[in-house]
mmCIF file of C-alpha atoms in Angstrom:
data_model
loop_
_atom_site.group_PDB
_atom_site.id
_atom_site.type_symbol
_atom_site.label_atom_id
_atom_site.label_comp_id
_atom_site.label_asym_id
_atom_site.label_seq_id
_atom_site.Cartn_x
_atom_site.Cartn_y
_atom_site.Cartn_z
ATOM 1 C CA PHE A 1 0.000 0.000 0.000
ATOM 2 C CA SER A 2 1.404 3.386 -0.984
ATOM 3 C CA LYS A 3 -0.131 6.834 -0.633
ATOM 4 C CA GLN A 4 1.177 10.350 -0.982
ATOM 5 C CA SER A 5 -0.686 13.635 -0.940
ATOM 6 C CA THR A 6 1.323 16.276 -2.735
ATOM 7 C CA PRO A 7 -1.149 19.059 -3.697
ATOM 8 C CA GLY A 8 -2.329 18.510 -7.270
ATOM 9 C CA ALA A 9 -0.632 15.121 -7.527
ATOM 10 C CA ALA A 10 -2.115 12.949 -4.808
ATOM 11 C CA GLY A 11 -2.682 9.259 -5.287
ATOM 12 C CA SER A 12 -2.695 5.839 -3.698
ATOM 13 C CA VAL A 13 -2.350 2.234 -4.777
ATOM 14 C CA ASN A 14 -2.986 -1.077 -3.051
ATOM 15 C CA THR A 15 -1.516 -4.032 -4.945
ATOM 16 C CA LEU A 16 0.555 -7.158 -4.742
ATOM 17 C CA THR A 17 4.188 -6.413 -5.627
ATOM 18 C CA ASP A 18 6.577 -8.482 -7.703
ATOM 19 C CA THR A 19 7.975 -11.628 -6.098
ATOM 20 C CA THR A 20 11.730 -11.982 -5.588
ATOM 21 C CA LEU A 21 13.422 -15.368 -5.456
ATOM 22 C CA GLN A 22 17.033 -15.988 -4.463
ATOM 23 C CA SER A 23 19.240 -19.051 -4.142
ATOM 24 C CA THR A 24 22.977 -19.631 -3.680
ATOM 25 C CA ILE A 25 25.012 -22.826 -4.038
ATOM 26 C CA THR A 26 28.497 -22.927 -2.476
ATOM 27 C CA TYR A 27 30.989 -25.768 -3.059
ATOM 28 C CA LEU A 28 33.422 -26.534 -0.222
ATOM 29 C CA GLY A 29 35.363 -29.420 -1.769
ATOM 30 C CA ILE A 30 38.326 -27.474 -3.215
ATOM 31 C CA ASP A 31 41.222 -26.493 -0.958
ATOM 32 C CA GLY A 32 42.008 -22.790 -1.134
ATOM 33 C CA VAL A 33 39.022 -21.783 -3.325
ATOM 34 C CA ILE A 34 35.317 -21.674 -2.424
ATOM 35 C CA PRO A 35 33.296 -21.255 -5.648
ATOM 36 C CA PHE A 36 29.646 -20.226 -5.593
ATOM 37 C CA VAL A 37 26.766 -19.755 -8.012
ATOM 38 C CA SER A 38 23.687 -17.698 -7.200
ATOM 39 C CA MET A 39 20.430 -16.837 -8.948
ATOM 40 C CA ASN A 40 18.199 -13.839 -8.310
ATOM 41 C CA ILE A 41 14.798 -13.689 -10.004
ATOM 42 C CA ASN A 42 12.100 -11.033 -10.122
ATOM 43 C CA ALA A 43 8.760 -12.647 -11.011
ATOM 44 C CA PRO A 44 6.133 -10.234 -12.435
ATOM 45 C CA THR A 45 3.357 -10.768 -9.910
ATOM 46 C CA GLY A 46 2.839 -7.040 -9.253
ATOM 47 C CA THR A 47 1.385 -4.051 -11.086
ATOM 48 C CA ALA A 48 3.652 -2.227 -13.526
ATOM 49 C CA ALA A 49 1.068 0.091 -15.115
ATOM 50 C CA LEU A 50 -0.689 2.627 -12.880
ATOM 51 C CA TYR A 51 -3.526 4.725 -14.285
ATOM 52 C CA ARG A 52 -5.320 7.915 -13.264
ATOM 53 C CA THR A 53 -4.332 9.158 -9.809
ATOM 54 C CA ALA A 54 -2.617 5.859 -8.924
ATOM 55 C CA ARG A 55 0.352 6.970 -11.044
ATOM 56 C CA PHE A 56 1.167 9.524 -8.313
ATOM 57 C CA ALA A 57 1.500 6.822 -5.639
ATOM 58 C CA PRO A 58 5.103 5.601 -6.283
ATOM 59 C CA MET A 59 7.596 7.421 -4.081
ATOM 60 C CA ASP A 60 11.204 8.534 -4.377
ATOM 61 C CA ALA A 61 13.639 5.601 -4.442
ATOM 62 C CA ASP A 62 15.927 7.625 -2.145
ATOM 63 C CA LEU A 63 13.232 7.572 0.537
ATOM 64 C CA VAL A 64 11.616 4.138 0.318
ATOM 65 C CA ASP A 65 12.863 0.588 -0.265
ATOM 66 C CA LEU A 66 10.199 -0.146 -2.901
ATOM 67 C CA SER A 67 9.635 2.643 -5.428
ATOM 68 C CA ASN A 68 7.711 0.667 -8.040
ATOM 69 C CA PHE A 69 5.326 -2.244 -7.772
ATOM 70 C CA GLY A 70 6.027 -4.340 -10.844
ATOM 71 C CA GLU A 71 8.293 -4.996 -13.828
ATOM 72 C CA GLY A 72 8.889 -7.895 -16.173
ATOM 73 C CA TRP A 73 10.973 -10.991 -15.536
ATOM 74 C CA ASN A 74 14.441 -10.134 -14.224
ATOM 75 C CA ILE A 75 16.809 -13.113 -14.201
ATOM 76 C CA GLY A 76 20.236 -12.557 -12.662
ATOM 77 C CA PRO A 77 22.795 -15.373 -12.403
ATOM 78 C CA THR A 78 26.096 -14.712 -10.623
ATOM 79 C CA ILE A 79 29.264 -16.800 -10.465
ATOM 80 C CA GLY A 80 32.242 -16.187 -8.236
ATOM 81 C CA ALA A 81 34.663 -17.504 -5.661
ATOM 82 C CA ASN A 82 35.863 -16.767 -2.154
ATOM 83 C CA ILE A 83 39.633 -17.186 -1.882
ATOM 84 C CA PRO A 84 41.033 -17.368 1.663
ATOM 85 C CA ILE A 85 44.596 -16.025 1.615
ATOM 86 C CA ASN A 86 45.123 -16.876 5.296
ATOM 87 C CA ASP A 87 43.036 -17.159 8.453
ATOM 88 C CA ASP A 88 42.369 -13.404 8.489
ATOM 89 C CA LEU A 89 42.231 -12.299 4.823
ATOM 90 C CA MET A 90 39.574 -13.286 2.276
ATOM 91 C CA LEU A 91 39.309 -12.252 -1.384
ATOM 92 C CA THR A 92 36.002 -12.447 -3.270
ATOM 93 C CA LEU A 93 35.714 -12.298 -7.065
ATOM 94 C CA GLY A 94 32.452 -12.380 -8.983
ATOM 95 C CA ALA A 95 30.687 -11.718 -12.278
ATOM 96 C CA GLY A 96 26.986 -11.325 -12.900
ATOM 97 C CA TYR A 97 24.480 -10.864 -15.692
ATOM 98 C CA THR A 98 20.902 -9.603 -15.406
ATOM 99 C CA TYR A 99 18.347 -10.189 -18.139
ATOM 100 C CA ARG A 100 15.463 -7.732 -17.892
ATOM 101 C CA GLY A 101 12.276 -8.770 -19.656
ATOM 102 C CA GLU A 102 9.670 -6.658 -21.395
ATOM 103 C CA PHE A 103 6.648 -5.287 -19.538
ATOM 104 C CA THR A 104 3.769 -2.881 -20.110
ATOM 105 C CA ARG A 105 3.512 0.459 -18.325
ATOM 106 C CA GLU A 106 1.303 3.549 -18.546
ATOM 107 C CA THR A 107 2.287 6.517 -20.693
ATOM 108 C CA ASP A 108 1.299 10.157 -21.114
ATOM 109 C CA ASP A 109 -1.457 10.330 -23.743
ATOM 110 C CA GLY A 110 -2.285 13.986 -23.183
ATOM 111 C CA THR A 111 -4.971 13.237 -20.621
ATOM 112 C CA SER A 112 -4.884 13.105 -16.862
ATOM 113 C CA ALA A 113 -5.720 9.397 -16.937
ATOM 114 C CA PHE A 114 -2.471 8.191 -18.591
ATOM 115 C CA ALA A 115 -4.789 5.553 -20.064
ATOM 116 C CA THR A 116 -2.601 4.265 -22.900
ATOM 117 C CA LYS A 117 0.149 1.673 -22.640
ATOM 118 C CA GLN A 118 3.688 1.251 -23.922
ATOM 119 C CA LYS A 119 6.064 -1.696 -24.045
ATOM 120 C CA MET A 120 9.144 -1.166 -21.917
ATOM 121 C CA LYS A 121 12.325 -3.233 -22.377
ATOM 122 C CA ALA A 122 14.995 -2.116 -19.924
ATOM 123 C CA GLY A 123 18.649 -2.756 -20.702
ATOM 124 C CA ASN A 124 20.399 -5.933 -19.623
ATOM 125 C CA ASN A 125 23.262 -5.568 -17.173
ATOM 126 C CA ILE A 126 26.761 -7.088 -16.866
ATOM 127 C CA SER A 127 28.795 -6.573 -13.686
ATOM 128 C CA LEU A 128 32.247 -7.517 -12.389
ATOM 129 C CA ASN A 129 33.262 -7.155 -8.748
ATOM 130 C CA ALA A 130 36.130 -7.833 -6.370
ATOM 131 C CA SER A 131 36.525 -7.314 -2.642
ATOM 132 C CA ALA A 132 38.886 -8.083 0.207
ATOM 133 C CA SER A 133 37.961 -8.612 3.870
ATOM 134 C CA TYR A 134 40.473 -8.576 6.706
ATOM 135 C CA GLN A 135 39.713 -9.531 10.313
ATOM 136 C CA LEU A 136 41.807 -8.319 13.239
ATOM 137 C CA ASP A 137 40.507 -9.492 16.612
ATOM 138 C CA THR A 138 37.031 -7.892 16.899
ATOM 139 C CA TRP A 139 37.578 -5.610 13.899
ATOM 140 C CA THR A 140 36.651 -6.412 10.287
ATOM 141 C CA PHE A 141 37.783 -4.261 7.350
ATOM 142 C CA MET A 142 36.314 -4.590 3.841
ATOM 143 C CA LEU A 143 37.310 -2.845 0.608
ATOM 144 C CA GLY A 144 35.702 -3.583 -2.763
ATOM 145 C CA ALA A 145 35.202 -2.344 -6.297
ATOM 146 C CA SER A 146 32.795 -3.121 -9.109
ATOM 147 C CA TYR A 147 32.146 -2.290 -12.763
ATOM 148 C CA ALA A 148 28.744 -2.418 -14.474
ATOM 149 C CA THR A 149 27.666 -1.877 -18.066
ATOM 150 C CA GLU A 150 24.154 -1.851 -19.461
ATOM 151 C CA SER A 151 22.600 -2.343 -22.885
ATOM 152 C CA LYS A 152 20.041 -0.005 -24.465
ATOM 153 C CA THR A 153 16.514 0.478 -23.184
ATOM 154 C CA TYR A 154 13.734 0.182 -25.775
ATOM 155 C CA ILE A 155 10.225 1.647 -25.660
ATOM 156 C CA ASP A 156 7.727 0.198 -28.149
ATOM 157 C CA GLY A 157 10.667 -1.353 -29.992
ATOM 158 C CA ALA A 158 12.592 1.912 -30.471
ATOM 159 C CA GLU A 159 15.856 2.932 -28.786
ATOM 160 C CA ASN A 160 15.281 5.338 -25.892
ATOM 161 C CA PHE A 161 18.103 5.298 -23.334
ATOM 162 C CA ARG A 162 21.350 3.673 -22.239
ATOM 163 C CA ALA A 163 22.890 4.249 -18.819
ATOM 164 C CA GLY A 164 26.582 5.085 -18.770
ATOM 165 C CA ASP A 165 29.050 2.517 -17.468
ATOM 166 C CA ARG A 166 29.378 2.701 -13.685
ATOM 167 C CA TYR A 167 32.416 2.230 -11.429
ATOM 168 C CA THR A 168 31.891 1.731 -7.699
ATOM 169 C CA ILE A 169 34.317 1.774 -4.778
ATOM 170 C CA LEU A 170 33.006 0.699 -1.374
ATOM 171 C CA GLY A 171 34.344 -0.067 2.046
ATOM 172 C CA SER A 172 33.318 -0.779 5.613
ATOM 173 C CA ILE A 173 34.751 -1.070 9.102
ATOM 174 C CA THR A 174 32.981 -3.276 11.650
ATOM 175 C CA GLN A 175 33.581 -3.461 15.391
ATOM 176 C CA THR A 176 31.954 -6.527 16.953
ATOM 177 C CA TRP A 177 31.136 -5.955 20.613
ATOM 178 C CA SER A 178 29.346 -9.227 21.374
ATOM 179 C CA ASN A 179 27.344 -11.994 19.716
ATOM 180 C CA THR A 180 24.405 -9.583 19.377
ATOM 181 C CA TRP A 181 25.971 -6.124 19.019
ATOM 182 C CA ALA A 182 28.227 -4.560 16.405
ATOM 183 C CA THR A 183 28.987 -1.109 15.022
ATOM 184 C CA VAL A 184 29.406 -0.675 11.257
ATOM 185 C CA LEU A 185 30.795 2.326 9.376
ATOM 186 C CA SER A 186 30.381 2.023 5.604
ATOM 187 C CA GLY A 187 30.610 4.198 2.530
ATOM 188 C CA ASN A 188 30.749 4.066 -1.251
ATOM 189 C CA ALA A 189 31.506 6.260 -4.235
ATOM 190 C CA ILE A 190 29.985 5.747 -7.685
ATOM 191 C CA PHE A 191 31.438 7.183 -10.884
ATOM 192 C CA SER A 192 29.286 7.115 -14.020
ATOM 193 C CA ASN A 193 30.027 7.759 -17.656
ATOM 194 C CA LYS A 194 27.566 9.925 -19.583
ATOM 195 C CA ASN A 195 24.155 8.449 -20.326
ATOM 196 C CA GLU A 196 22.940 8.076 -23.895
ATOM 197 C CA THR A 197 19.486 9.539 -24.578
ATOM 198 C CA LEU A 198 17.196 9.937 -27.570
ATOM 199 C CA PRO A 199 17.351 13.417 -29.100
ATOM 200 C CA LEU A 200 14.150 15.135 -30.221
ATOM 201 C CA GLY A 201 13.240 13.711 -33.603
ATOM 202 C CA GLY A 202 16.076 11.171 -33.500
ATOM 203 C CA SER A 203 15.938 7.435 -34.116
ATOM 204 C CA SER A 204 18.928 6.316 -32.032
ATOM 205 C CA VAL A 205 20.482 7.337 -28.725
ATOM 206 C CA ILE A 206 23.499 9.658 -28.543
#
């Protein structure tokens, strides 16, 4: 259930959201390397198209955990390995791919109802990541980096957008006080190349 009441743009929606499924398999039979395979799936059980005042109900993704209520199938396999260097230092390497399926959403048809539909095909995503974790007594230090690139987004079969490649650096420091209490300080920085967008009257993104 989502409701917001900005003057002139108030709306609410009450709907089932998409279903997320996740599974990870880890193999422990190789000395010095711990490979893993995981799968993350978004199943389209929610509502992607919102009409009339319901289109005002989604909220800012910076403020809420769930900013939309439905998409198409998203299928994201990941493969990687944990590599223990010694008892205190662990390296993690991974690569992932996310296929994002087509779905229908509302579009501006010049009325307040947004009653027409359009086919949305978001870009697929490829990511590479690496991190290192070091434990010193009750302290744990983590430093990681990742790279992600995305294919073009299509609307009604035509090119519309492509997000620029993204580079992320992240880190954390954890102090464990007991079996139930810990303090975590974390941060990240994201660097993005320029996005590609469709110019007015154009047929391909630039």
